[in-house]
Protein backbone atom coordinates (compact mmCIF):
# COMPACT_ATOMS: atom_id res chain seq x y z
CA UNK A 1 187.55 -50.58 -37.05
CA UNK A 2 184.25 -49.86 -35.64
CA UNK A 3 183.95 -49.69 -32.04
CA UNK A 4 180.80 -50.09 -29.35
CA UNK A 5 180.79 -50.55 -25.69
CA UNK A 6 178.88 -50.72 -22.75
CA UNK A 7 178.72 -48.29 -20.13
CA UNK A 8 177.68 -48.08 -16.49
CA UNK A 9 179.00 -48.40 -12.87
CA UNK A 10 179.65 -51.00 -11.53
CA UNK A 11 180.41 -52.77 -14.97
CA UNK A 12 183.01 -55.28 -13.95
CA UNK A 13 180.36 -58.23 -14.20
CA UNK A 14 178.47 -57.27 -17.46
CA UNK A 15 177.71 -60.05 -20.08
CA UNK A 16 177.20 -57.46 -22.96
CA UNK A 17 180.74 -58.16 -24.33
CA UNK A 18 180.18 -61.84 -24.50
CA UNK A 19 177.07 -61.47 -26.51
CA UNK A 20 177.88 -58.48 -28.77
CA UNK A 21 181.15 -60.08 -29.63
CA UNK A 22 179.67 -63.63 -30.45
CA UNK A 23 177.05 -61.52 -32.85
CA UNK A 24 180.17 -59.94 -34.48
CA UNK A 25 181.74 -62.94 -35.39
CA UNK A 26 178.67 -64.39 -36.68
CA UNK A 27 178.09 -61.51 -39.03
CA UNK A 28 181.60 -61.42 -39.79
CA UNK A 29 182.36 -57.73 -38.51
CA UNK A 30 185.67 -56.58 -37.63
CA UNK A 31 184.40 -54.76 -34.53
CA UNK A 32 185.30 -54.02 -31.01
CA UNK A 33 183.05 -54.26 -27.81
CA UNK A 34 184.32 -53.31 -24.63
CA UNK A 35 183.02 -52.42 -21.07
CA UNK A 36 183.66 -49.28 -19.63
CA UNK A 37 183.38 -48.00 -16.28
CA UNK A 38 181.44 -44.53 -16.20
CA UNK A 39 179.27 -42.96 -13.87
CA UNK A 40 176.54 -40.29 -14.41
CA UNK A 41 178.89 -37.38 -13.68
CA UNK A 42 181.14 -38.43 -16.53
CA UNK A 43 178.97 -39.53 -19.15
CA UNK A 44 178.22 -36.26 -20.91
CA UNK A 45 182.46 -35.80 -21.67
CA UNK A 46 182.51 -39.20 -22.43
CA UNK A 47 179.79 -39.08 -25.22
CA UNK A 48 181.00 -35.63 -26.51
CA UNK A 49 184.57 -37.38 -27.03
CA UNK A 50 183.30 -40.23 -29.36
CA UNK A 51 185.13 -40.36 -32.95
CA UNK A 52 183.96 -41.50 -36.17
CA UNK A 53 184.79 -45.10 -35.29
CA UNK A 54 181.99 -45.28 -32.52
CA UNK A 55 178.72 -46.97 -33.61
CA UNK A 56 176.93 -47.68 -30.55
CA UNK A 57 176.52 -47.64 -26.73
CA UNK A 58 174.80 -50.23 -24.18
CA UNK A 59 173.87 -48.63 -21.30
CA UNK A 60 173.18 -49.84 -17.85
CA UNK A 61 172.67 -47.94 -14.37
CA UNK A 62 173.17 -45.12 -13.58
CA UNK A 63 173.12 -44.04 -17.07
CA UNK A 64 169.45 -44.64 -18.40
CA UNK A 65 168.14 -41.53 -17.46
CA UNK A 66 171.07 -38.96 -17.68
CA UNK A 67 171.63 -40.02 -21.23
CA UNK A 68 168.05 -38.47 -22.13
CA UNK A 69 169.55 -35.16 -21.09
CA UNK A 70 172.87 -35.79 -23.62
CA UNK A 71 171.46 -36.99 -26.79
CA UNK A 72 169.27 -35.01 -28.61
CA UNK A 73 167.28 -37.63 -30.66
CA UNK A 74 165.43 -39.66 -28.22
CA UNK A 75 162.66 -42.00 -29.45
CA UNK A 76 159.24 -42.10 -28.24
CA UNK A 77 159.86 -45.27 -26.36
CA UNK A 78 162.43 -43.93 -24.34
CA UNK A 79 160.94 -40.75 -23.55
CA UNK A 80 157.74 -42.07 -22.20
CA UNK A 81 159.78 -44.90 -20.14
CA UNK A 82 162.20 -42.09 -18.95
CA UNK A 83 164.79 -44.63 -19.66
CA UNK A 84 167.27 -45.31 -22.66
CA UNK A 85 169.60 -48.14 -22.83
CA UNK A 86 170.85 -48.16 -26.51
CA UNK A 87 172.48 -45.25 -28.51
CA UNK A 88 173.31 -45.51 -31.81
CA UNK A 89 174.91 -43.68 -34.93
CA UNK A 90 172.52 -43.16 -37.64
CA UNK A 91 173.33 -45.09 -41.13
CA UNK A 92 174.56 -41.71 -42.48
CA UNK A 93 176.57 -40.86 -39.54
CA UNK A 94 175.28 -37.64 -39.06
CA UNK A 95 173.57 -37.95 -35.62
CA UNK A 96 173.09 -40.21 -32.69
CA UNK A 97 169.70 -41.70 -31.43
CA UNK A 98 168.70 -43.04 -28.11
CA UNK A 99 166.31 -45.78 -27.56
CA UNK A 100 164.71 -48.55 -25.07
CA UNK A 101 165.45 -52.01 -26.14
CA UNK A 102 164.44 -53.45 -22.94
CA UNK A 103 160.78 -53.07 -23.85
CA UNK A 104 160.86 -55.03 -26.95
CA UNK A 105 163.08 -57.02 -25.19
CA UNK A 106 160.59 -57.93 -22.50
CA UNK A 107 158.11 -58.53 -25.06
CA UNK A 108 160.17 -60.94 -27.01
CA UNK A 109 160.99 -62.76 -23.65
CA UNK A 110 157.35 -63.31 -22.85
CA UNK A 111 156.55 -64.18 -26.43
CA UNK A 112 159.41 -66.94 -26.03
CA UNK A 113 156.95 -68.65 -23.41
CA UNK A 114 153.69 -67.97 -25.21
CA UNK A 115 152.57 -64.99 -23.77
CA UNK A 116 151.39 -62.67 -26.35
CA UNK A 117 148.31 -61.05 -24.80
CA UNK A 118 147.32 -59.86 -21.27
CA UNK A 119 145.14 -57.89 -19.63
CA UNK A 120 145.75 -57.75 -15.73
CA UNK A 121 149.44 -57.04 -14.76
CA UNK A 122 151.18 -56.76 -11.17
CA UNK A 123 154.79 -55.34 -10.96
CA UNK A 124 157.22 -55.54 -8.10
CA UNK A 125 159.59 -52.66 -8.13
CA UNK A 126 159.39 -49.21 -9.27
CA UNK A 127 162.53 -48.56 -10.85
CA UNK A 128 163.91 -48.09 -14.53
CA UNK A 129 163.30 -51.79 -15.60
CA UNK A 130 159.55 -51.53 -13.84
CA UNK A 131 159.02 -48.26 -16.26
CA UNK A 132 160.32 -50.48 -19.30
CA UNK A 133 158.09 -53.28 -18.07
CA UNK A 134 154.73 -50.91 -18.08
CA UNK A 135 155.42 -49.83 -21.41
CA UNK A 136 155.87 -53.41 -22.70
CA UNK A 137 152.63 -54.68 -21.38
CA UNK A 138 151.16 -51.71 -22.51
CA UNK A 139 151.87 -52.50 -25.93
CA UNK A 140 150.77 -55.95 -25.45
CA UNK A 141 147.26 -54.67 -24.20
CA UNK A 142 147.43 -54.64 -20.81
CA UNK A 143 144.25 -52.51 -18.97
CA UNK A 144 145.09 -52.76 -15.50
CA UNK A 145 148.61 -52.55 -13.82
CA UNK A 146 149.41 -52.69 -9.92
CA UNK A 147 152.76 -51.60 -9.06
CA UNK A 148 154.00 -52.74 -5.73
CA UNK A 149 157.38 -50.60 -4.28
CA UNK A 150 158.89 -50.54 -0.90
CA UNK A 151 157.02 -47.56 -0.36
CA UNK A 152 153.84 -47.13 -2.05
CA UNK A 153 154.61 -43.30 -3.19
CA UNK A 154 157.65 -44.56 -4.90
CA UNK A 155 155.36 -46.10 -7.28
CA UNK A 156 153.89 -42.71 -8.20
CA UNK A 157 155.93 -42.11 -11.45
CA UNK A 158 155.39 -45.78 -12.78
CA UNK A 159 151.81 -45.38 -12.22
CA UNK A 160 151.82 -42.02 -13.99
CA UNK A 161 153.27 -43.71 -16.93
CA UNK A 162 150.99 -46.63 -16.80
CA UNK A 163 148.08 -44.23 -16.96
CA UNK A 164 149.47 -42.12 -19.65
CA UNK A 165 149.72 -45.17 -21.84
CA UNK A 166 146.01 -45.88 -21.22
CA UNK A 167 146.15 -48.54 -18.46
CA UNK A 168 144.21 -48.20 -15.06
CA UNK A 169 146.84 -48.46 -12.39
CA UNK A 170 147.58 -48.01 -8.64
CA UNK A 171 150.45 -47.92 -6.30
CA UNK A 172 150.80 -50.59 -3.31
CA UNK A 173 153.29 -51.59 -1.00
CA UNK A 174 155.30 -54.80 -0.96
CA UNK A 175 153.10 -56.75 1.28
CA UNK A 176 152.13 -59.84 -0.60
CA UNK A 177 148.75 -59.45 -2.57
CA UNK A 178 147.03 -61.31 -5.34
CA UNK A 179 144.39 -60.87 -7.53
CA UNK A 180 143.26 -62.37 -11.19
CA UNK A 181 146.56 -61.49 -12.76
CA UNK A 182 147.64 -62.55 -16.13
CA UNK A 183 151.09 -61.75 -15.41
CA UNK A 184 153.55 -60.75 -12.58
CA UNK A 185 156.71 -59.32 -13.33
CA UNK A 186 159.48 -58.85 -10.54
CA UNK A 187 162.32 -56.10 -11.23
CA UNK A 188 163.35 -56.75 -7.51
CA UNK A 189 166.57 -58.46 -6.89
CA UNK A 190 166.34 -62.16 -6.35
CA UNK A 191 166.20 -62.41 -2.69
CA UNK A 192 163.72 -59.53 -2.40
CA UNK A 193 161.35 -61.60 -4.04
CA UNK A 194 161.52 -64.40 -1.38
CA UNK A 195 158.49 -63.30 0.73
CA UNK A 196 156.37 -63.63 -2.45
CA UNK A 197 157.66 -66.78 -3.24
CA UNK A 198 156.83 -68.12 0.42
CA UNK A 199 153.55 -67.09 0.33
CA UNK A 200 152.65 -68.78 -2.95
CA UNK A 201 150.26 -71.87 -3.52
CA UNK A 202 148.74 -73.32 -6.73
CA UNK A 203 145.41 -71.55 -5.96
CA UNK A 204 147.03 -68.24 -5.90
CA UNK A 205 149.07 -68.76 -9.25
CA UNK A 206 146.73 -70.53 -11.27
CA UNK A 207 147.65 -69.48 -14.94
CA UNK A 208 149.51 -66.49 -14.09
CA UNK A 209 152.68 -65.89 -16.02
CA UNK A 210 156.01 -64.73 -14.41
CA UNK A 211 158.56 -62.51 -15.73
CA UNK A 212 161.65 -62.33 -13.19
CA UNK A 213 163.95 -59.62 -14.41
CA UNK A 214 166.63 -61.06 -12.24
CA UNK A 215 168.67 -63.86 -13.55
CA UNK A 216 171.73 -64.69 -11.57
CA UNK A 217 171.51 -67.00 -9.57
CA UNK A 218 168.57 -68.74 -11.82
CA UNK A 219 166.07 -69.71 -11.01
CA UNK A 220 165.51 -67.42 -8.51
CA UNK A 221 163.42 -68.56 -5.26
CA UNK A 222 160.16 -66.87 -7.22
CA UNK A 223 160.90 -68.94 -10.07
CA UNK A 224 161.48 -71.86 -8.03
CA UNK A 225 158.31 -71.38 -6.49
CA UNK A 226 156.29 -70.72 -9.43
CA UNK A 227 157.50 -74.15 -11.02
CA UNK A 228 156.83 -76.25 -7.81
CA UNK A 229 153.37 -74.92 -7.44
CA UNK A 230 152.05 -74.18 -11.26
CA UNK A 231 154.29 -76.41 -13.43
CA UNK A 232 152.07 -75.33 -16.36
CA UNK A 233 152.19 -71.51 -15.87
CA UNK A 234 154.80 -69.62 -18.13
CA UNK A 235 157.96 -68.57 -16.67
CA UNK A 236 160.19 -66.15 -18.35
CA UNK A 237 163.81 -65.31 -17.23
CA UNK A 238 165.76 -61.92 -17.09
CA UNK A 239 168.44 -63.89 -19.08
CA UNK A 240 165.72 -64.00 -22.16
CA UNK A 241 165.03 -60.44 -21.73
CA UNK A 242 168.70 -59.71 -21.60
CA UNK A 243 169.27 -61.56 -24.76
CA UNK A 244 166.60 -60.03 -26.70
CA UNK A 245 167.29 -56.39 -25.71
CA UNK A 246 171.07 -57.18 -26.92
CA UNK A 247 169.87 -58.48 -30.03
CA UNK A 248 167.89 -55.49 -31.02
CA UNK A 249 171.17 -53.18 -29.93
CA UNK A 250 173.23 -55.38 -32.58
CA UNK A 251 170.57 -54.82 -35.13
CA UNK A 252 170.52 -51.15 -34.69
CA UNK A 253 174.14 -50.52 -34.38
CA UNK A 254 175.53 -52.82 -37.19
CA UNK A 255 172.66 -52.85 -39.44
CA UNK A 256 173.44 -56.34 -40.36
CA UNK A 257 170.86 -58.29 -38.55
CA UNK A 258 168.21 -59.43 -41.37
CA UNK A 259 165.29 -61.64 -41.11
CA UNK A 260 167.29 -64.50 -42.64
CA UNK A 261 170.24 -64.38 -40.20
CA UNK A 262 168.01 -63.19 -36.99
CA UNK A 263 167.81 -66.83 -35.67
CA UNK A 264 171.45 -67.62 -36.05
CA UNK A 265 172.55 -64.60 -34.47
CA UNK A 266 170.26 -65.10 -31.64
CA UNK A 267 171.41 -68.26 -31.16
CA UNK A 268 174.98 -67.62 -30.62
CA UNK A 269 174.30 -64.53 -28.46
CA UNK A 270 172.21 -67.08 -26.30
CA UNK A 271 175.13 -69.42 -26.25
CA UNK A 272 177.47 -66.71 -24.98
CA UNK A 273 175.10 -66.44 -22.03
CA UNK A 274 175.46 -70.03 -21.01
CA UNK A 275 177.98 -69.38 -18.37
CA UNK A 276 176.85 -67.69 -14.92
CA UNK A 277 177.03 -64.18 -15.01
CA UNK A 278 175.34 -61.20 -12.97
CA UNK A 279 175.01 -57.77 -14.80
CA UNK A 280 173.57 -56.58 -18.18
């Protein structure tokens, strides 16, 4: 029996078990996947106690940063974003690796709605998801990133990351501002984006795409405003981001996802998300 789990605190409303178990069933794997309450103080001890049955961990807050000090082999994506959401045992079981599948998850969610190239990006929020968003859009060709935070100085770490990745970047407060943006990414809770939603009109949106990382409830006030004022502008949901980061986790942990079965695995995982949920 192989084991995997999602860890974090709070963890009671996570949707990860639904998705991973659906994938295991599709792949014919006799694996278990559980949700385990674990805070940042207890993670190192939990990780040290994992036996050979364990193949991988999905990590949510508050573990995405502390894991970087626990797992020795951390890939470049996770190091750059200072955030890892995935730990998996290598194929020969000799070691554990940590990575950030939120980054390709964001790229895939945007690709689903036809966004595959961009230059000017505006990001609301300055936490771990914002750092992953910066890394993702840098991979997609972004050259300019404005980071909005409640306190502009809180955006400093995200701005530094953007500059390290070759983008021009600056911080700003959460007052509504617009430019000639290709993409707006909100990493704020759904209700926190309401002031931006209230200030929207078709002239301000134009053809700017939206990725709202919040997905419960969906559509968020921001996504509703986007659809009302710019029905042709692409809108990607946090649910799509959540799906694709989980698909990549299953691929890494099991080694059983191939080009031939990827579409079917993604479909059964998407179906597992069809009921309401609130956390990754």
